[in-house]
Coordinates of C-alpha atoms and ligand atoms in Angstrom, one line a residue:
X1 CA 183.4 89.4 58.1
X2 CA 186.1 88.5 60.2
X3 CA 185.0 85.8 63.3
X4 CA 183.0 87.3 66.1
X5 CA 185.2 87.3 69.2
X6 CA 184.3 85.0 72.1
X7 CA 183.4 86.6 75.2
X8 CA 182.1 85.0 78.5
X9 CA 180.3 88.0 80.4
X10 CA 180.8 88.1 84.2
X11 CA 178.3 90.2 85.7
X12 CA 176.2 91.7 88.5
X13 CA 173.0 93.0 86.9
X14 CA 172.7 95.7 87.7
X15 CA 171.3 98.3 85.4
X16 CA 174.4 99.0 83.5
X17 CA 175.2 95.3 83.4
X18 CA 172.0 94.8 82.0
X19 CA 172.6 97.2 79.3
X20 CA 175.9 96.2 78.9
X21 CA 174.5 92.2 78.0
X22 CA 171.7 94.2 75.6
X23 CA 174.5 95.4 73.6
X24 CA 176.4 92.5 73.6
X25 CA 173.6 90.2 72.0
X26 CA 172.8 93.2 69.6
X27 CA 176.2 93.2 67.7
X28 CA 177.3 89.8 65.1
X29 CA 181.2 91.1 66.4
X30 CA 181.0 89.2 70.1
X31 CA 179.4 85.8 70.4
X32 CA 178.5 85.3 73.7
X33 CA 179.5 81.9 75.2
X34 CA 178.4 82.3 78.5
X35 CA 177.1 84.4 81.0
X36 CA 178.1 84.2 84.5
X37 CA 177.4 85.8 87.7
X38 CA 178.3 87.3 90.6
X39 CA 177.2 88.8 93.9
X40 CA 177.5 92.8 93.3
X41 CA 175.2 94.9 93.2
X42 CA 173.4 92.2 94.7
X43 CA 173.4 89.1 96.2
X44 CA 174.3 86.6 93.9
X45 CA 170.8 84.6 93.8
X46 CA 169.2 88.2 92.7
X47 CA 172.1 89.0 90.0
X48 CA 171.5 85.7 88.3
X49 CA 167.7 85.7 88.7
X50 CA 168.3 89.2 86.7
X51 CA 170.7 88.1 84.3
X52 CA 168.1 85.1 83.5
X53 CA 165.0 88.0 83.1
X54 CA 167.6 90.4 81.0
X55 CA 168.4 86.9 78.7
X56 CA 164.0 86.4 78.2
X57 CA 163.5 89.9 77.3
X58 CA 166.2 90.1 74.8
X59 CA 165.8 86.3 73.6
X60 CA 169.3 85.4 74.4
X61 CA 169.9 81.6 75.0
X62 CA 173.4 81.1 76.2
X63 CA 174.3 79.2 79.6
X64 CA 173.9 81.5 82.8
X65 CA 176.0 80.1 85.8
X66 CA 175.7 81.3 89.4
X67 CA 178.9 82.4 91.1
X68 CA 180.5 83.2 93.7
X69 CA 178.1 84.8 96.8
X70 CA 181.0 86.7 98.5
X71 CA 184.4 87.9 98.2
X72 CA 187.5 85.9 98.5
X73 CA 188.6 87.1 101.7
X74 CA 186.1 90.1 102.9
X75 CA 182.5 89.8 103.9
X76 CA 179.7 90.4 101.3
X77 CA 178.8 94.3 100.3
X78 CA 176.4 95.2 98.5
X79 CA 174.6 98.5 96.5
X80 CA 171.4 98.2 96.5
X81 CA 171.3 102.0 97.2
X82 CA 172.3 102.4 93.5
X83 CA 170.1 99.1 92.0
X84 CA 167.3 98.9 94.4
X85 CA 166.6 96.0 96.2
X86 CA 165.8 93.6 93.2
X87 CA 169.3 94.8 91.9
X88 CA 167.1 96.1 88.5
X89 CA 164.5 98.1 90.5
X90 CA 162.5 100.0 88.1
X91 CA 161.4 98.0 84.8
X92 CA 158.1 95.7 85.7
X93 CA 159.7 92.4 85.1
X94 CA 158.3 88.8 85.1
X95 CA 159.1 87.1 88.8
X96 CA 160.1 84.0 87.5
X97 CA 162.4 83.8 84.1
X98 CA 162.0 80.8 81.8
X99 CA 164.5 78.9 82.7
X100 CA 167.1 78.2 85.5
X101 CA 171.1 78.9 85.6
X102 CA 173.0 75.5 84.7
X103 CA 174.2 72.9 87.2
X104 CA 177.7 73.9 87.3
X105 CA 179.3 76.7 89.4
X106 CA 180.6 80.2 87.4
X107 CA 184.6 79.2 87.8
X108 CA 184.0 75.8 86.9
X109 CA 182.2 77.3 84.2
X110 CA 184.8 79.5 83.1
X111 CA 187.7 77.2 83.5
X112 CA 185.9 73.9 81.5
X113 CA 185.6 76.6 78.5
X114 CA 188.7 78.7 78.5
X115 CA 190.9 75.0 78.9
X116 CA 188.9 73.4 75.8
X117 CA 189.4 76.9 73.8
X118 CA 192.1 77.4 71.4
X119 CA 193.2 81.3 73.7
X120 CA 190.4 82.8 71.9
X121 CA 188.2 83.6 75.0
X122 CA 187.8 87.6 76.4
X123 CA 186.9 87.5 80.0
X124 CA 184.6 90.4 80.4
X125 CA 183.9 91.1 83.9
X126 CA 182.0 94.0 84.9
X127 CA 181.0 93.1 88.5
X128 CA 183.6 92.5 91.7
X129 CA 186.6 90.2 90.0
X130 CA 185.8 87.1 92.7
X131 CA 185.3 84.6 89.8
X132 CA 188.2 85.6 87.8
X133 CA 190.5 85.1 90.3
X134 CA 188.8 82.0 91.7
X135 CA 189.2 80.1 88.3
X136 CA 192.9 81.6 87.9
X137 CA 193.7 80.0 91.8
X138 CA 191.5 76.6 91.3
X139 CA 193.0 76.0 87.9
X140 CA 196.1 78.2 87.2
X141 CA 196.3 76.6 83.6
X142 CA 193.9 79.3 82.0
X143 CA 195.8 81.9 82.6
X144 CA 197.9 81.7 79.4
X145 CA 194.5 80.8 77.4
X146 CA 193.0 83.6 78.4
X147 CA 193.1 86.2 75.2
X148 CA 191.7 89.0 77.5
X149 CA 190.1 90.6 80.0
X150 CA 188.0 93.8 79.9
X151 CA 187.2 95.4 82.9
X152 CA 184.6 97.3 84.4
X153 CA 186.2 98.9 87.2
X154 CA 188.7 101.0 89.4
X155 CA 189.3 104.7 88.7
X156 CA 191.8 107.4 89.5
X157 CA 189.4 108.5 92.3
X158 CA 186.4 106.1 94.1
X159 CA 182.7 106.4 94.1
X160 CA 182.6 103.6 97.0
X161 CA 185.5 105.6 99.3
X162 CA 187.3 108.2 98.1
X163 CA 190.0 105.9 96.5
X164 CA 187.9 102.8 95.8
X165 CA 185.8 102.1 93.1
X166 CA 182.7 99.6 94.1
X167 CA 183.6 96.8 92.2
X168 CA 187.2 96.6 93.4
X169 CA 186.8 97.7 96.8
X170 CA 184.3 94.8 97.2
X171 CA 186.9 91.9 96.2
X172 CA 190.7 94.1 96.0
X173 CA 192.3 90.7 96.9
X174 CA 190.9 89.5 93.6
X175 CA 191.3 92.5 91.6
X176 CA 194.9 91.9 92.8
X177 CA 195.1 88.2 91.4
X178 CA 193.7 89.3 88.2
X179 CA 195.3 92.7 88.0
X180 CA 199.6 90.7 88.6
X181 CA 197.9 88.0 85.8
X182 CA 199.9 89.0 83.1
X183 CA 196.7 88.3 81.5
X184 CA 196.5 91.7 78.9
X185 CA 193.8 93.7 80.2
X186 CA 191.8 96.2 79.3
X187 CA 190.5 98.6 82.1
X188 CA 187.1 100.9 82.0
X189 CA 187.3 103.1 85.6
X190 CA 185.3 106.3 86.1
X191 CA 187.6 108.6 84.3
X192 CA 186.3 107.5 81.5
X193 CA 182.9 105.6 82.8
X194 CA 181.4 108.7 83.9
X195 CA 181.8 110.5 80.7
X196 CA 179.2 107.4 79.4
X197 CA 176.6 109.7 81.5
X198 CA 172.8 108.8 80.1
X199 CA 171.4 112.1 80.0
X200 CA 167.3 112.8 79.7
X201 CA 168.7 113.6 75.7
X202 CA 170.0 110.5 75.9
X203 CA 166.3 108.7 77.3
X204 CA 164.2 111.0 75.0
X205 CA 166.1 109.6 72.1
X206 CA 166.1 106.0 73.0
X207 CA 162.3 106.4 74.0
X208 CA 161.7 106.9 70.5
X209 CA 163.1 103.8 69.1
X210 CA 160.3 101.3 68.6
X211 CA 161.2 97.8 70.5
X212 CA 160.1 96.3 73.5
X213 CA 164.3 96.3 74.5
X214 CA 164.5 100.3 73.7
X215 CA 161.3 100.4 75.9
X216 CA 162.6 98.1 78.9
X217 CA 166.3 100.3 78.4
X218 CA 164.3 103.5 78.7
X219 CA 163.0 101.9 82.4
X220 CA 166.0 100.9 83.6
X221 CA 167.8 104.4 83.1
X222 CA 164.6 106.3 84.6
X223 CA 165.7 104.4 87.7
X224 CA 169.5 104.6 87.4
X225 CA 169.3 108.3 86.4
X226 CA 167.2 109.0 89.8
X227 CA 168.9 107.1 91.9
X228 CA 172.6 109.0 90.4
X229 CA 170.9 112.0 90.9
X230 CA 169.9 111.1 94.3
X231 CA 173.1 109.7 95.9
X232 CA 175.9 111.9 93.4
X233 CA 173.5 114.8 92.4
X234 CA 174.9 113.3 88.8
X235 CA 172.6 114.9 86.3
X236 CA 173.0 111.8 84.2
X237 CA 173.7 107.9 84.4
X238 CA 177.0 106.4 83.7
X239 CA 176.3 103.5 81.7
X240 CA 179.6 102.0 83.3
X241 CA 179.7 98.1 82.0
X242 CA 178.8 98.8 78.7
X243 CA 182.1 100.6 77.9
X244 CA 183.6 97.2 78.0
X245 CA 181.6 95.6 74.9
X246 CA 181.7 99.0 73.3
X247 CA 185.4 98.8 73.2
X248 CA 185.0 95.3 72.1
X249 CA 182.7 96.5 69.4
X250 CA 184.9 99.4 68.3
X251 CA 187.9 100.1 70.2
X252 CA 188.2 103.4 68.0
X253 CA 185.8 105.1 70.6
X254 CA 187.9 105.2 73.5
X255 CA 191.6 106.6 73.8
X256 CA 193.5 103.9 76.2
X257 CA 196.7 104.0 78.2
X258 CA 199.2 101.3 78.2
X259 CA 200.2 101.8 82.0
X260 CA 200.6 100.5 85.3
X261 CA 198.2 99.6 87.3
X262 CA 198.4 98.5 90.7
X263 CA 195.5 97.2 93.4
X264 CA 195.7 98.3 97.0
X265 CA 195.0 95.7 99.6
X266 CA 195.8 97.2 102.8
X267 CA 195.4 100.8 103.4
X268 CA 193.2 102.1 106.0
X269 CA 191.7 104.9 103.4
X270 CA 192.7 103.8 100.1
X271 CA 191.7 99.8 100.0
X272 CA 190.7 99.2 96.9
X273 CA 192.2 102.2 95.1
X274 CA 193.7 101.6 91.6
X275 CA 196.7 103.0 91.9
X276 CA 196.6 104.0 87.9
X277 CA 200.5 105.2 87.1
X278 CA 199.5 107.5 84.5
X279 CA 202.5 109.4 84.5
X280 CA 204.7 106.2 84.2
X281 CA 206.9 107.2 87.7
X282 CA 206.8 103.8 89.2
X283 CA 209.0 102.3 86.1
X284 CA 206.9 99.2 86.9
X285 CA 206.2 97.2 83.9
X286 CA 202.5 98.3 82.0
X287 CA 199.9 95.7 82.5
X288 CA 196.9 97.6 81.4
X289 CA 195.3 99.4 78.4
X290 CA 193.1 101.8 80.8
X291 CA 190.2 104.2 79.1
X292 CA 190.8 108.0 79.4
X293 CA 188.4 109.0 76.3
X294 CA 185.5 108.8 75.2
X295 CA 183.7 109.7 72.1
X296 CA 180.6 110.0 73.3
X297 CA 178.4 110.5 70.0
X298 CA 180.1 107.3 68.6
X299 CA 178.8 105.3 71.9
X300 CA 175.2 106.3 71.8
X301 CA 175.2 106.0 68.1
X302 CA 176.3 102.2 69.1
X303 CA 173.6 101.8 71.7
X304 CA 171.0 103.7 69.7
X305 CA 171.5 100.7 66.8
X306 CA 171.5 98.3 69.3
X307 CA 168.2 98.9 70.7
X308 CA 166.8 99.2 67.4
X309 CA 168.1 95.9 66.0
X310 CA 165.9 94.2 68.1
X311 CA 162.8 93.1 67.1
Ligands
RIB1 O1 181.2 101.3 90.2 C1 180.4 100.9 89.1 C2 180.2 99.4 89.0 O2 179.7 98.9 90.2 C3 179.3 99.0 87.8 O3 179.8 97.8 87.3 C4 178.0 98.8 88.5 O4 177.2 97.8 87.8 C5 178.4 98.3 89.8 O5 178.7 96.9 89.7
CA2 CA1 178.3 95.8 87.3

């Protein structure tokens, strides 16, 4: 067994988040170093209070560190439309976790543990990319220690605007520090998120693995798969975040892309947009592996095993 890979998860749980972490701690390929948040979905107190309730349920004890509570330049957005108020509406969960996030900010948090690796870190963000490129302006030295960064986000069309996906179009300024890195990335957008669509199969078959994590799983996409159906008429829910650790897992599932990718920052209608040069006619350098497939049987299959590794 080769070493498990080192991953620091940046989220903003967030259903798919949620399932995203669940994954993560199921699978002896990632160790997770540390988890830190980010206001997304939520505000940043709520995304951290449910990172710290996902981290009980699963009986995960890795440091949680509170981020930042707004973007770098823009005011705060958030979608609780999609997540609900709590920001994991649905599952009955404990107010008040067991324990607290640490004393030390999520890019100081980030940069004490990628400067004290030996490059073998993957930055896996799946919320807005305000940390990221916080850590990469406060302390420019990571950048070359990062291994890599798998992202959640972007898409050849938006689901926040018609060009923007949510967790770009909340911080593009960032997306656009992490994005002109040079850091190797690898990017999960919609075209091939939303063929990661939880369908009621998909619930009926988790519902009959026997854990308490398939059973809190099987809540959270009730929720997600209403609320998709409500604001998309989707017929299913695109477990978004947890094509990043999937890849991670078993990169053999997705078909990638080595292209450009660029973030707009200014336009009136497309702020936000990643402008994904699929057909290579910029001539600009690639600095992205982006997701285009999915085998879909293979990524349930994955989750399925998850769920039922858990005690
Ligand atoms: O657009 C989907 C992304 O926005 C996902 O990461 C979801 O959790 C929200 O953060
Ligand atoms: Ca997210």
């Amino acid at each position: 067994m080769m070493n498990p890979r080192k991953v620091i998860l940046d989220c903003d749980p967030g259903h798919d988040d949620a399932i995203s972490l669940i994954l993560a701690a199921a699978n002896d390929k990632l160790k997770i170093e540390a988890i830190t948040t980010v206001a997304g979905n939520v505000e940043v107190d709520k995304t951290t209070l449910n990172a710290l309730r996902v981290c009980d349920i699963i009986g995960l004890d890795v440091p949680v560190a509170e981020g930042s509570n707004r973007p770098m330049v823009n005011e705060r957005q958030i979608a609780e439309s999609i997540h609900g108020d709590s920001g994991l509406d649905g599952p009955n969960l404990p107010e008040v976790p067991s324990r607290k996030a640490i004393d030390q900010h999520a890019v100081d948090l980030i940069i004490e543990k990628v400067l004290a690796s030996d490059g073998d870190i993957t930055l896996v963000p799946t919320g807005p990319l305000t940390n990221i490129a916080m850590a990469m302006v406060k302390e420019p030295k990571i950048v070359p220690k990062i291994q890599e960064i798998v992202i959640m986000g972007g898409g050849t069309f938006g689901n926040w605007t018609p060009a923007a996906e949510f967790n770009i179009w909340v911080d593009a300024e960032a997306a656009k520090v992490v994005f002109e890195s040079g850091v190797p990335l690898a990017v999960f957008g919609l075209d091939v998120t939303h063929q990661a669509q939880a369908t009621a199969e998909t619930i009926e078959r988790f519902g009959k693995i026997d854990t308490k994590v398939a059973e809190f799983v099987v809540e959270l996409l009730h929720f997600f798969k209403k609320t998709y159906k409500e604001v998309f008429d989707f017929d299913g829910a695109p477990i978004h975040d947890a094509c990043t650790v999937a890849y991670l897992i078993d990169p053999s599932i997705f078909e990638m892309k080595h292209v450009r990718v660029d973030i707009e920052t200014k336009g009136e209608f497309a702020y936000g947009m990643t402008c994904v040069d699929l057909l290579s006619v910029t001539g600009r350098e690639p600095n992205a592996y982006y997701g285009v497939g999915l085998q879909q049987e293979k990524f349930w299959d994955l989750l399925a095993e998850a769920l039922a590794s858990y005690k």
